[in-house]
C-alpha atoms as an extended CHARMM CRD file, in Angstrom:
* protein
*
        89  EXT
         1         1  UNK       CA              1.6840000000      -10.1000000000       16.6050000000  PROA      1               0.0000000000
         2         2  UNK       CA              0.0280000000       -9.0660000000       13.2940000000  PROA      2               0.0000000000
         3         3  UNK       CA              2.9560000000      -10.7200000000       11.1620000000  PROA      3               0.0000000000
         4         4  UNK       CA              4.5460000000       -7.9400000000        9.2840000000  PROA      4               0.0000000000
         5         5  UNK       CA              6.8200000000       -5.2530000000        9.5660000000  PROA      5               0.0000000000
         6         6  UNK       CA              6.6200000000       -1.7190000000        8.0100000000  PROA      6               0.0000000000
         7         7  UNK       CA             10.1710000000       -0.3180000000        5.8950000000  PROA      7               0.0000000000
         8         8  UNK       CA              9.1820000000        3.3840000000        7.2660000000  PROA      8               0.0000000000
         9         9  UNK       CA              6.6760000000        4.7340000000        9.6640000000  PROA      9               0.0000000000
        10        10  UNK       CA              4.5780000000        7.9640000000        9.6880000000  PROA      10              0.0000000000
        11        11  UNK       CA              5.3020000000       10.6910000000        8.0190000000  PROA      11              0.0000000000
        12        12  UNK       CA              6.6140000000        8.2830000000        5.6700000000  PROA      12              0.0000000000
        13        13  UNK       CA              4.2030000000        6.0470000000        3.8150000000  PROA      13              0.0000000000
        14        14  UNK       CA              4.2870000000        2.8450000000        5.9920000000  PROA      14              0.0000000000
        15        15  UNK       CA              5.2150000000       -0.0770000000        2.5400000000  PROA      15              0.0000000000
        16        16  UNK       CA              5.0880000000       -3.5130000000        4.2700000000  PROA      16              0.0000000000
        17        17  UNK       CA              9.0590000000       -4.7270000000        3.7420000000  PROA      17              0.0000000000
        18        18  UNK       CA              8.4990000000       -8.1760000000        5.4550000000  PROA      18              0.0000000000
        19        19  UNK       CA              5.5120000000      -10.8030000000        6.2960000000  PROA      19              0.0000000000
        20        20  UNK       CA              6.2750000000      -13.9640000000        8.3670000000  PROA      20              0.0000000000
        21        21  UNK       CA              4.7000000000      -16.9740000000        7.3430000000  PROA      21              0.0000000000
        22        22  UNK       CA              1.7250000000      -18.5380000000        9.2200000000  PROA      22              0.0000000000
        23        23  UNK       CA              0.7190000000      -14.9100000000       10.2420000000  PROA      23              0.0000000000
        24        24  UNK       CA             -2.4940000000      -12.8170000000       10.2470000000  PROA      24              0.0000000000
        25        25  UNK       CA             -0.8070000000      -11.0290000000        7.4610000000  PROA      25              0.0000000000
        26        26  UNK       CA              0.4060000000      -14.0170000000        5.2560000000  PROA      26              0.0000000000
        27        27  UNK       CA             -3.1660000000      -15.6070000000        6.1830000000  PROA      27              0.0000000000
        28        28  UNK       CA             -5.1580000000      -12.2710000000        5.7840000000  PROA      28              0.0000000000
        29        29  UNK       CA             -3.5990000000      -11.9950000000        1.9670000000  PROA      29              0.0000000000
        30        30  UNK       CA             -1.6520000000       -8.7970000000        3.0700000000  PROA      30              0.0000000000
        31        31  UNK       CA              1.9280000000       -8.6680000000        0.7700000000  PROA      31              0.0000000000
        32        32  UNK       CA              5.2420000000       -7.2790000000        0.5350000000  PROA      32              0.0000000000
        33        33  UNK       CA              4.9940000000       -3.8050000000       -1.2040000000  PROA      33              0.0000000000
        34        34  UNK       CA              1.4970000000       -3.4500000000        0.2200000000  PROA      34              0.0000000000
        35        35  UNK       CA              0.7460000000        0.4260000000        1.5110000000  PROA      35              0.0000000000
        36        36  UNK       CA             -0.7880000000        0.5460000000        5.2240000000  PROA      36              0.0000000000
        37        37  UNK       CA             -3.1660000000        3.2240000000        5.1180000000  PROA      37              0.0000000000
        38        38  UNK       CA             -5.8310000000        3.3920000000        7.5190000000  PROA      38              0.0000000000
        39        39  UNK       CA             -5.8600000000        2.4510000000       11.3740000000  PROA      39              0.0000000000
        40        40  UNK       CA             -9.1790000000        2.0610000000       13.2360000000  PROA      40              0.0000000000
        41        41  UNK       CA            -10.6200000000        4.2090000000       10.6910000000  PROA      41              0.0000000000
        42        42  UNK       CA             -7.5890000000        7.1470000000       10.6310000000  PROA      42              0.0000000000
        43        43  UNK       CA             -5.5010000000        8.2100000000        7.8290000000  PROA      43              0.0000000000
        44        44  UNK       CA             -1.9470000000        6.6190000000        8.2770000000  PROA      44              0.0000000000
        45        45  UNK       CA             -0.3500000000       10.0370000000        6.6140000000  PROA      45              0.0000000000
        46        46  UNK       CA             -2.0900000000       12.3580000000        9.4590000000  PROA      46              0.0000000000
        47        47  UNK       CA             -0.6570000000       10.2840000000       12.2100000000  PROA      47              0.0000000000
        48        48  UNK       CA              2.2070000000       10.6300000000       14.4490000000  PROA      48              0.0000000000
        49        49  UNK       CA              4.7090000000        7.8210000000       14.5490000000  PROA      49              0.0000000000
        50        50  UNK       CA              3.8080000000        6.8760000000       18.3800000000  PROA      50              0.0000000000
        51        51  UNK       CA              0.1690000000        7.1370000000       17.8410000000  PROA      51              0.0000000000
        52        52  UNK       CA              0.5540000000        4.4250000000       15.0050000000  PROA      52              0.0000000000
        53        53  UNK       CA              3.0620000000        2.7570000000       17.1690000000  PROA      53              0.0000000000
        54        54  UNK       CA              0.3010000000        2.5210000000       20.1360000000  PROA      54              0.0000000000
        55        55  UNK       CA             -2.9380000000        1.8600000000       18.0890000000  PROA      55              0.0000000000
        56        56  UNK       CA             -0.9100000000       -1.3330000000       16.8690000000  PROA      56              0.0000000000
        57        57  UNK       CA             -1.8660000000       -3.1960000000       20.5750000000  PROA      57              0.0000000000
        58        58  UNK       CA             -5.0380000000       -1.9810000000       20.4690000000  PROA      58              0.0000000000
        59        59  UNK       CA             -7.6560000000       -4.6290000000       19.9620000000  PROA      59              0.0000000000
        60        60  UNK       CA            -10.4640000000       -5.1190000000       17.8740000000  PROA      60              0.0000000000
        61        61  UNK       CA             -8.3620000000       -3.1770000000       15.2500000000  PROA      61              0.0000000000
        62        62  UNK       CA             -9.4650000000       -2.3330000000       12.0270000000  PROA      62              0.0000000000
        63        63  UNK       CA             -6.7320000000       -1.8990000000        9.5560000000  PROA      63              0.0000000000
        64        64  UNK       CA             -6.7520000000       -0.8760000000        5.2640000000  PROA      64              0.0000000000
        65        65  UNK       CA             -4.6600000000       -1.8850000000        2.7350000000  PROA      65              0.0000000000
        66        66  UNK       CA             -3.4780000000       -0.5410000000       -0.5900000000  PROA      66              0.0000000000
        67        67  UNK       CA             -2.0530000000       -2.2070000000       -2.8180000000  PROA      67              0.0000000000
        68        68  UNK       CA             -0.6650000000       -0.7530000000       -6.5060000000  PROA      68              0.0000000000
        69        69  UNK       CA             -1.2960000000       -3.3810000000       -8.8570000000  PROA      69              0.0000000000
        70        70  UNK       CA              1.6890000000       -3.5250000000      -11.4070000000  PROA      70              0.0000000000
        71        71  UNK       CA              0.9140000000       -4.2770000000      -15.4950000000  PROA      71              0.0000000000
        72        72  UNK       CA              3.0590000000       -8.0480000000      -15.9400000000  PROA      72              0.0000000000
        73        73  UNK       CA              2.3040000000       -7.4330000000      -19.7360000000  PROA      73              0.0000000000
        74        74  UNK       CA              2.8230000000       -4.8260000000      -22.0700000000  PROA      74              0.0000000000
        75        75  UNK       CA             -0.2030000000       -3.3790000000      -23.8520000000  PROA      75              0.0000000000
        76        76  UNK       CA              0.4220000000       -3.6700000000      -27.7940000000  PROA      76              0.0000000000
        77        77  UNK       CA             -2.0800000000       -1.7520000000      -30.0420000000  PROA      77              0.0000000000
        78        78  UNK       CA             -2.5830000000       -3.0130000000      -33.1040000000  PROA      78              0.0000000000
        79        79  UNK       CA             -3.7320000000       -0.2790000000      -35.3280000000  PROA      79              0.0000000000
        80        80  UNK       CA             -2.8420000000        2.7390000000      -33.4230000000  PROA      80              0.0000000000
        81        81  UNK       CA             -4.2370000000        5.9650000000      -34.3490000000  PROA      81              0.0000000000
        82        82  UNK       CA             -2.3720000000        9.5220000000      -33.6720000000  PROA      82              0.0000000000
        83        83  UNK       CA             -4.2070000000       12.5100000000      -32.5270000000  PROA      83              0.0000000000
        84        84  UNK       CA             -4.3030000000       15.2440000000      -34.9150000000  PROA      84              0.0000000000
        85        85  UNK       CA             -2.3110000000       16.9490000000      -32.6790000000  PROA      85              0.0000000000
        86        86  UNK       CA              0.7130000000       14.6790000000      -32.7710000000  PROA      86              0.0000000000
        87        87  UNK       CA              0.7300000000       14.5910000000      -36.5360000000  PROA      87              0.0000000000
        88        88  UNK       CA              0.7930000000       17.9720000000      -36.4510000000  PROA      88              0.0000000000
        89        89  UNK       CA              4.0950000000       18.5390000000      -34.0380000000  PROA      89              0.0000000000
């Protein structure tokens, strides 16, 4: 087992809703939110959900990761400077 499971499958984007601790997933670095996006070198989005479903058992697998990395802080500018253009509307 590779330790997580998806919240959707192809032709929905496959998030990662759940990782079980201890697995190649929670070991591997791979977290909740994560986007699965490649299998043995194929675009997740051009797949068919029993293709994905099969390649999953296949072994040596290659599988890629996306992650979309959130700002924790807001970004302040001190001295901001408008654009002509918005001093002009």
């Amino acid at each position: 087992s590779l330790g997580f499971r998806p919240a959707g499958l192809p032709p929905e984007r496959v998030l990662i809703q759940m990782i079980e601790e201890g697995s190649w997933a929670a070991v591997n670095g791979i977290l909740v939110g994560d986007e699965l996006v490649t299998v043995k070198g194929k675009p997740v989005f051009e797949m068919l959900q029993s293709e994905l479903l099969a390649l999953k058992h296949e072994r040596p697998l290659t599988l890629s990761f996306q992650r979309e990395e959130i700002m924790q802080e807001p970004v302040v500018v001190l001295h901001p400077v408008p654009s002509q253009w918005a001093v002009n509307r």
